[in-house]
Amino acid sequence: DGGITQSPKYLFRKEGQNVTLSCEQNLNHDAMYWYRQDPGQGLRLIYYSQIVNDFQKGDIAEGYSVSREKKESFPLTVTSAQKNPTAFYLCASSTGGESTDTQYFGPGTRLTVL
Amino acid sequence: DQQVKQNSPSLSVQEGRISILNCDYTNSMFDYFLWYKKYPAEGPTFLISISSIKDKNEDGRFTVFLNKSAKHLSLHIVPSQPGDSAVYFCAASVYQAGTALIFGKGTTLSVSS
């Protein structure tokens, strides 16, 4: 059953702690993305990766870090430097490199900072 | 500065009628447009897309229209069903290596029976 999985579904963190959100895909997609959604807002791009061992900052990368050591995995670390980390985090993937590239999303992780 | 705008935060429609969701954009370089449907606490689900070389794309009850001169696209759902009630996001992209999607803020559609 192909798709994108994100874990955990809900995550609680104390202020000042780093936390890593998992994203795995078995669609054999080259490109992967992290977005953040806040209430009443659209999705905003945090980081993206077109290929293994390469990634680029999106519009709101400050306070976040990523790695892309494997094609199927793109974990996101929310660091203590992120000023307002409470949000709904969405991971997506796509084949990449096409003019009609369609992104498919995982179920999301709700992060709450206590 | 929002490049993709969905000016109607909400829309209410009766079951069986047509739902029309609108989206405007400012970047004339956008060449691919998508609509996603999203339920609370879930990831967006891809619905339908359209390339800038076309002006219409149809898939079952869903049709997307693109008016490039007006920088406007719309999603038509006919007939609307209660299960269509969700938030609908319009998104756009420019074909170049590494470009991700630019999303509107979404329109909440409520279909009453």
Short mmCIF file of C-alpha atoms in Angstrom, two decimals:
data_model
loop_
_atom_site.label_atom_id
_atom_site.label_comp_id
_atom_site.label_asym_id
_atom_site.label_seq_id
_atom_site.Cartn_x
_atom_site.Cartn_y
_atom_site.Cartn_z
CA ASP A 1 0.00 0.00 0.00
CA GLY A 2 1.88 3.06 -1.26
CA GLY A 3 1.77 6.37 0.51
CA ILE A 4 3.29 8.87 2.88
CA THR A 5 3.42 8.30 6.60
CA GLN A 6 4.08 10.86 9.30
CA SER A 7 4.63 10.11 12.94
CA PRO A 8 3.61 10.81 15.54
CA LYS A 9 0.11 12.17 14.89
CA TYR A 10 0.28 14.39 18.01
CA LEU A 11 3.44 15.65 19.66
CA PHE A 12 3.94 17.73 22.78
CA ARG A 13 7.16 19.50 23.57
CA LYS A 14 8.40 21.66 26.38
CA GLU A 15 9.77 25.04 25.50
CA GLY A 16 13.49 24.95 24.79
CA GLN A 17 13.52 21.35 23.54
CA ASN A 18 14.29 20.18 20.02
CA VAL A 19 11.90 17.67 18.45
CA THR A 20 12.08 15.63 15.25
CA LEU A 21 9.07 14.85 13.06
CA SER A 22 9.23 11.78 10.88
CA CYS A 23 8.18 11.54 7.22
CA GLU A 24 8.50 8.37 5.15
CA GLN A 25 7.27 7.62 1.63
CA ASN A 26 7.24 4.43 -0.43
CA LEU A 27 6.11 6.04 -3.67
CA ASN A 28 9.64 6.12 -5.08
CA HIS A 29 9.36 9.90 -5.33
CA ASP A 30 12.52 11.96 -5.71
CA ALA A 31 11.19 15.20 -4.22
CA MET A 32 9.97 15.74 -0.67
CA TYR A 33 8.62 18.81 1.10
CA TRP A 34 7.72 20.13 4.55
CA TYR A 35 4.91 22.61 5.05
CA ARG A 36 3.41 24.26 8.08
CA GLN A 37 -0.26 25.17 8.50
CA ASP A 38 -1.55 27.67 11.07
CA PRO A 39 -5.26 28.31 11.78
CA GLY A 40 -6.95 30.23 8.95
CA GLN A 41 -3.80 30.12 6.86
CA GLY A 42 -2.66 28.29 3.80
CA LEU A 43 0.31 25.96 3.78
CA ARG A 44 3.73 27.59 3.97
CA LEU A 45 6.90 25.91 2.75
CA ILE A 46 9.62 25.18 5.31
CA TYR A 47 12.15 23.04 3.41
CA TYR A 48 12.24 20.91 0.30
CA SER A 49 14.53 18.33 -1.23
CA GLN A 50 14.74 17.41 -4.90
CA ILE A 51 17.19 14.57 -4.42
CA VAL A 52 19.02 12.61 -1.75
CA ASN A 53 21.67 14.56 0.18
CA ASP A 54 20.37 17.89 -1.13
CA PHE A 55 17.77 20.28 0.27
CA GLN A 56 16.81 23.95 0.07
CA LYS A 57 15.20 26.44 2.42
CA GLY A 58 11.63 27.45 1.82
CA ASP A 59 9.86 30.64 2.90
CA ILE A 60 9.96 30.01 6.66
CA ALA A 61 13.06 27.87 7.31
CA GLU A 62 14.32 29.75 10.37
CA GLY A 63 14.36 27.54 13.46
CA TYR A 64 14.04 24.30 11.47
CA SER A 65 16.53 21.79 10.08
CA VAL A 66 16.22 18.76 7.80
CA SER A 67 18.24 15.88 6.41
CA ARG A 68 17.80 13.68 3.35
CA GLU A 69 20.07 10.68 3.76
CA LYS A 70 17.65 8.26 2.15
CA LYS A 71 15.26 8.70 -0.75
CA GLU A 72 12.26 7.56 1.28
CA SER A 73 12.89 9.64 4.41
CA PHE A 74 12.87 13.39 5.09
CA PRO A 75 12.82 14.14 8.85
CA LEU A 76 12.20 17.66 10.12
CA THR A 77 13.73 18.95 13.36
CA VAL A 78 12.01 21.82 15.10
CA THR A 79 14.68 23.53 17.17
CA SER A 80 14.38 25.73 20.24
CA ALA A 81 15.20 28.67 17.95
CA GLN A 82 11.77 28.42 16.31
CA LYS A 83 9.79 31.19 18.02
CA ASN A 84 6.30 29.89 17.44
CA PRO A 85 6.48 26.14 16.77
CA THR A 86 2.91 25.16 17.68
CA ALA A 87 1.31 24.25 14.34
CA PHE A 88 0.16 21.46 12.06
CA TYR A 89 3.10 20.07 10.04
CA LEU A 90 2.59 18.42 6.67
CA CYS A 91 5.02 16.41 4.61
CA ALA A 92 4.56 15.89 0.87
CA SER A 93 6.32 14.14 -1.96
CA SER A 94 6.30 14.23 -5.75
CA THR A 95 8.14 12.70 -8.68
CA GLY A 96 9.89 16.03 -9.22
CA GLY A 97 11.38 17.59 -12.33
CA GLU A 98 8.16 17.89 -14.33
CA SER A 99 6.08 20.90 -15.30
CA THR A 100 2.97 19.09 -14.08
CA ASP A 101 4.45 17.86 -10.82
CA THR A 102 1.71 16.92 -8.35
CA GLN A 103 2.47 16.74 -4.65
CA TYR A 104 0.85 14.15 -2.41
CA PHE A 105 0.54 14.75 1.30
CA GLY A 106 0.89 12.72 4.45
CA PRO A 107 -1.66 12.84 7.30
CA GLY A 108 0.23 15.50 9.27
CA THR A 109 1.67 15.94 12.76
CA ARG A 110 0.14 18.34 15.27
CA LEU A 111 2.93 19.84 17.39
CA THR A 112 2.04 21.64 20.60
CA VAL A 113 4.63 23.46 22.69
CA LEU A 114 3.73 23.56 26.37
CA ASP B 1 2.39 39.70 -0.58
CA GLN B 2 0.02 36.87 -1.43
CA GLN B 3 0.59 35.42 -4.86
CA VAL B 4 -2.43 33.10 -4.63
CA LYS B 5 -5.64 34.48 -3.18
CA GLN B 6 -8.88 32.83 -2.21
CA ASN B 7 -11.02 35.80 -1.30
CA SER B 8 -14.02 33.90 0.02
CA PRO B 9 -13.24 32.26 3.38
CA SER B 10 -16.48 30.27 3.26
CA LEU B 11 -19.24 29.09 0.94
CA SER B 12 -22.56 27.42 1.76
CA VAL B 13 -24.44 25.40 -0.84
CA GLN B 14 -27.42 23.07 -0.84
CA GLU B 15 -27.00 19.44 -1.77
CA GLY B 16 -27.46 18.87 -5.50
CA ARG B 17 -26.57 22.44 -6.45
CA ILE B 18 -23.35 23.70 -7.99
CA SER B 19 -20.44 24.85 -5.82
CA ILE B 20 -18.07 27.39 -7.36
CA LEU B 21 -14.80 28.10 -5.58
CA ASN B 22 -12.63 30.90 -6.87
CA CYS B 23 -8.93 31.63 -6.86
CA ASP B 24 -6.91 34.60 -8.15
CA TYR B 25 -3.17 34.80 -8.68
CA THR B 26 -0.68 37.54 -9.37
CA ASN B 27 2.37 35.74 -10.76
CA SER B 28 2.06 35.38 -14.53
CA MET B 29 4.87 32.80 -14.45
CA PHE B 30 2.67 30.20 -12.77
CA ASP B 31 2.18 27.34 -15.20
CA TYR B 32 0.49 24.64 -13.16
CA PHE B 33 -2.50 24.94 -10.86
CA LEU B 34 -3.97 22.45 -8.41
CA TRP B 35 -6.92 22.09 -6.08
CA TYR B 36 -6.71 20.19 -2.82
CA LYS B 37 -9.44 19.19 -0.39
CA LYS B 38 -8.67 19.07 3.31
CA TYR B 39 -10.50 17.82 6.39
CA PRO B 40 -9.49 19.03 9.87
CA ALA B 41 -6.39 17.36 11.31
CA GLU B 42 -5.71 15.50 8.04
CA GLY B 43 -3.38 16.07 5.11
CA PRO B 44 -4.70 17.68 1.92
CA THR B 45 -5.99 15.34 -0.76
CA PHE B 46 -5.24 16.14 -4.40
CA LEU B 47 -8.45 16.77 -6.37
CA ILE B 48 -7.73 18.10 -9.82
CA SER B 49 -5.15 20.17 -11.68
CA ILE B 50 -4.74 22.19 -14.83
CA SER B 51 -1.77 23.23 -16.92
CA SER B 52 -1.52 26.82 -18.13
CA ILE B 53 -1.81 25.65 -21.74
CA LYS B 54 -5.39 24.55 -21.10
CA ASP B 55 -8.51 26.44 -20.05
CA LYS B 56 -10.58 23.56 -18.71
CA ASN B 57 -10.06 20.19 -17.11
CA GLU B 58 -12.82 17.86 -15.99
CA ASP B 59 -12.83 14.84 -13.71
CA GLY B 60 -16.21 13.46 -12.77
CA ARG B 61 -18.11 16.01 -10.70
CA PHE B 62 -15.11 18.35 -10.59
CA THR B 63 -14.17 20.85 -13.29
CA VAL B 64 -11.44 23.46 -13.11
CA PHE B 65 -11.51 26.51 -15.37
CA LEU B 66 -8.49 28.73 -16.02
CA ASN B 67 -8.69 32.29 -17.34
CA LYS B 68 -5.09 33.36 -17.88
CA SER B 69 -5.88 36.87 -19.01
CA ALA B 70 -7.78 37.49 -15.77
CA LYS B 71 -5.31 35.42 -13.69
CA HIS B 72 -8.29 33.56 -12.30
CA LEU B 73 -9.25 29.95 -11.83
CA SER B 74 -12.32 28.31 -10.44
CA LEU B 75 -13.38 24.88 -9.26
CA HIS B 76 -16.92 23.73 -10.04
CA ILE B 77 -18.47 20.84 -8.16
CA VAL B 78 -21.68 19.49 -9.67
CA PRO B 79 -23.75 18.15 -8.05
CA SER B 80 -22.56 19.08 -4.57
CA GLN B 81 -22.81 16.42 -1.87
CA PRO B 82 -22.61 16.69 1.94
CA GLY B 83 -19.34 14.72 1.82
CA ASP B 84 -17.82 17.58 -0.17
CA SER B 85 -17.88 19.73 2.97
CA ALA B 86 -14.23 20.55 3.66
CA VAL B 87 -11.61 23.25 3.18
CA TYR B 88 -10.49 23.66 -0.43
CA PHE B 89 -7.04 25.02 -1.22
CA CYS B 90 -5.91 26.44 -4.51
CA ALA B 91 -2.19 26.08 -5.26
CA ALA B 92 0.14 27.13 -8.06
CA SER B 93 3.69 26.47 -9.19
CA VAL B 94 6.32 27.59 -11.68
CA TYR B 95 8.25 24.89 -13.50
CA GLN B 96 11.84 25.12 -12.41
CA ALA B 97 14.06 22.81 -10.42
CA GLY B 98 13.15 22.88 -6.77
CA THR B 99 10.03 25.02 -6.89
CA ALA B 100 7.30 24.02 -4.47
CA LEU B 101 3.64 24.99 -4.37
CA ILE B 102 2.24 28.37 -3.38
CA PHE B 103 -1.07 27.95 -1.55
CA GLY B 104 -4.06 30.19 -1.03
CA LYS B 105 -5.58 30.44 2.45
CA GLY B 106 -8.45 28.14 1.62
CA THR B 107 -12.24 28.28 1.31
CA THR B 108 -14.46 26.30 3.67
CA LEU B 109 -17.30 24.67 1.74
CA SER B 110 -20.42 23.57 3.62
CA VAL B 111 -22.96 21.47 1.73
CA SER B 112 -26.28 21.06 3.51
CA SER B 113 -28.74 18.28 2.83
#
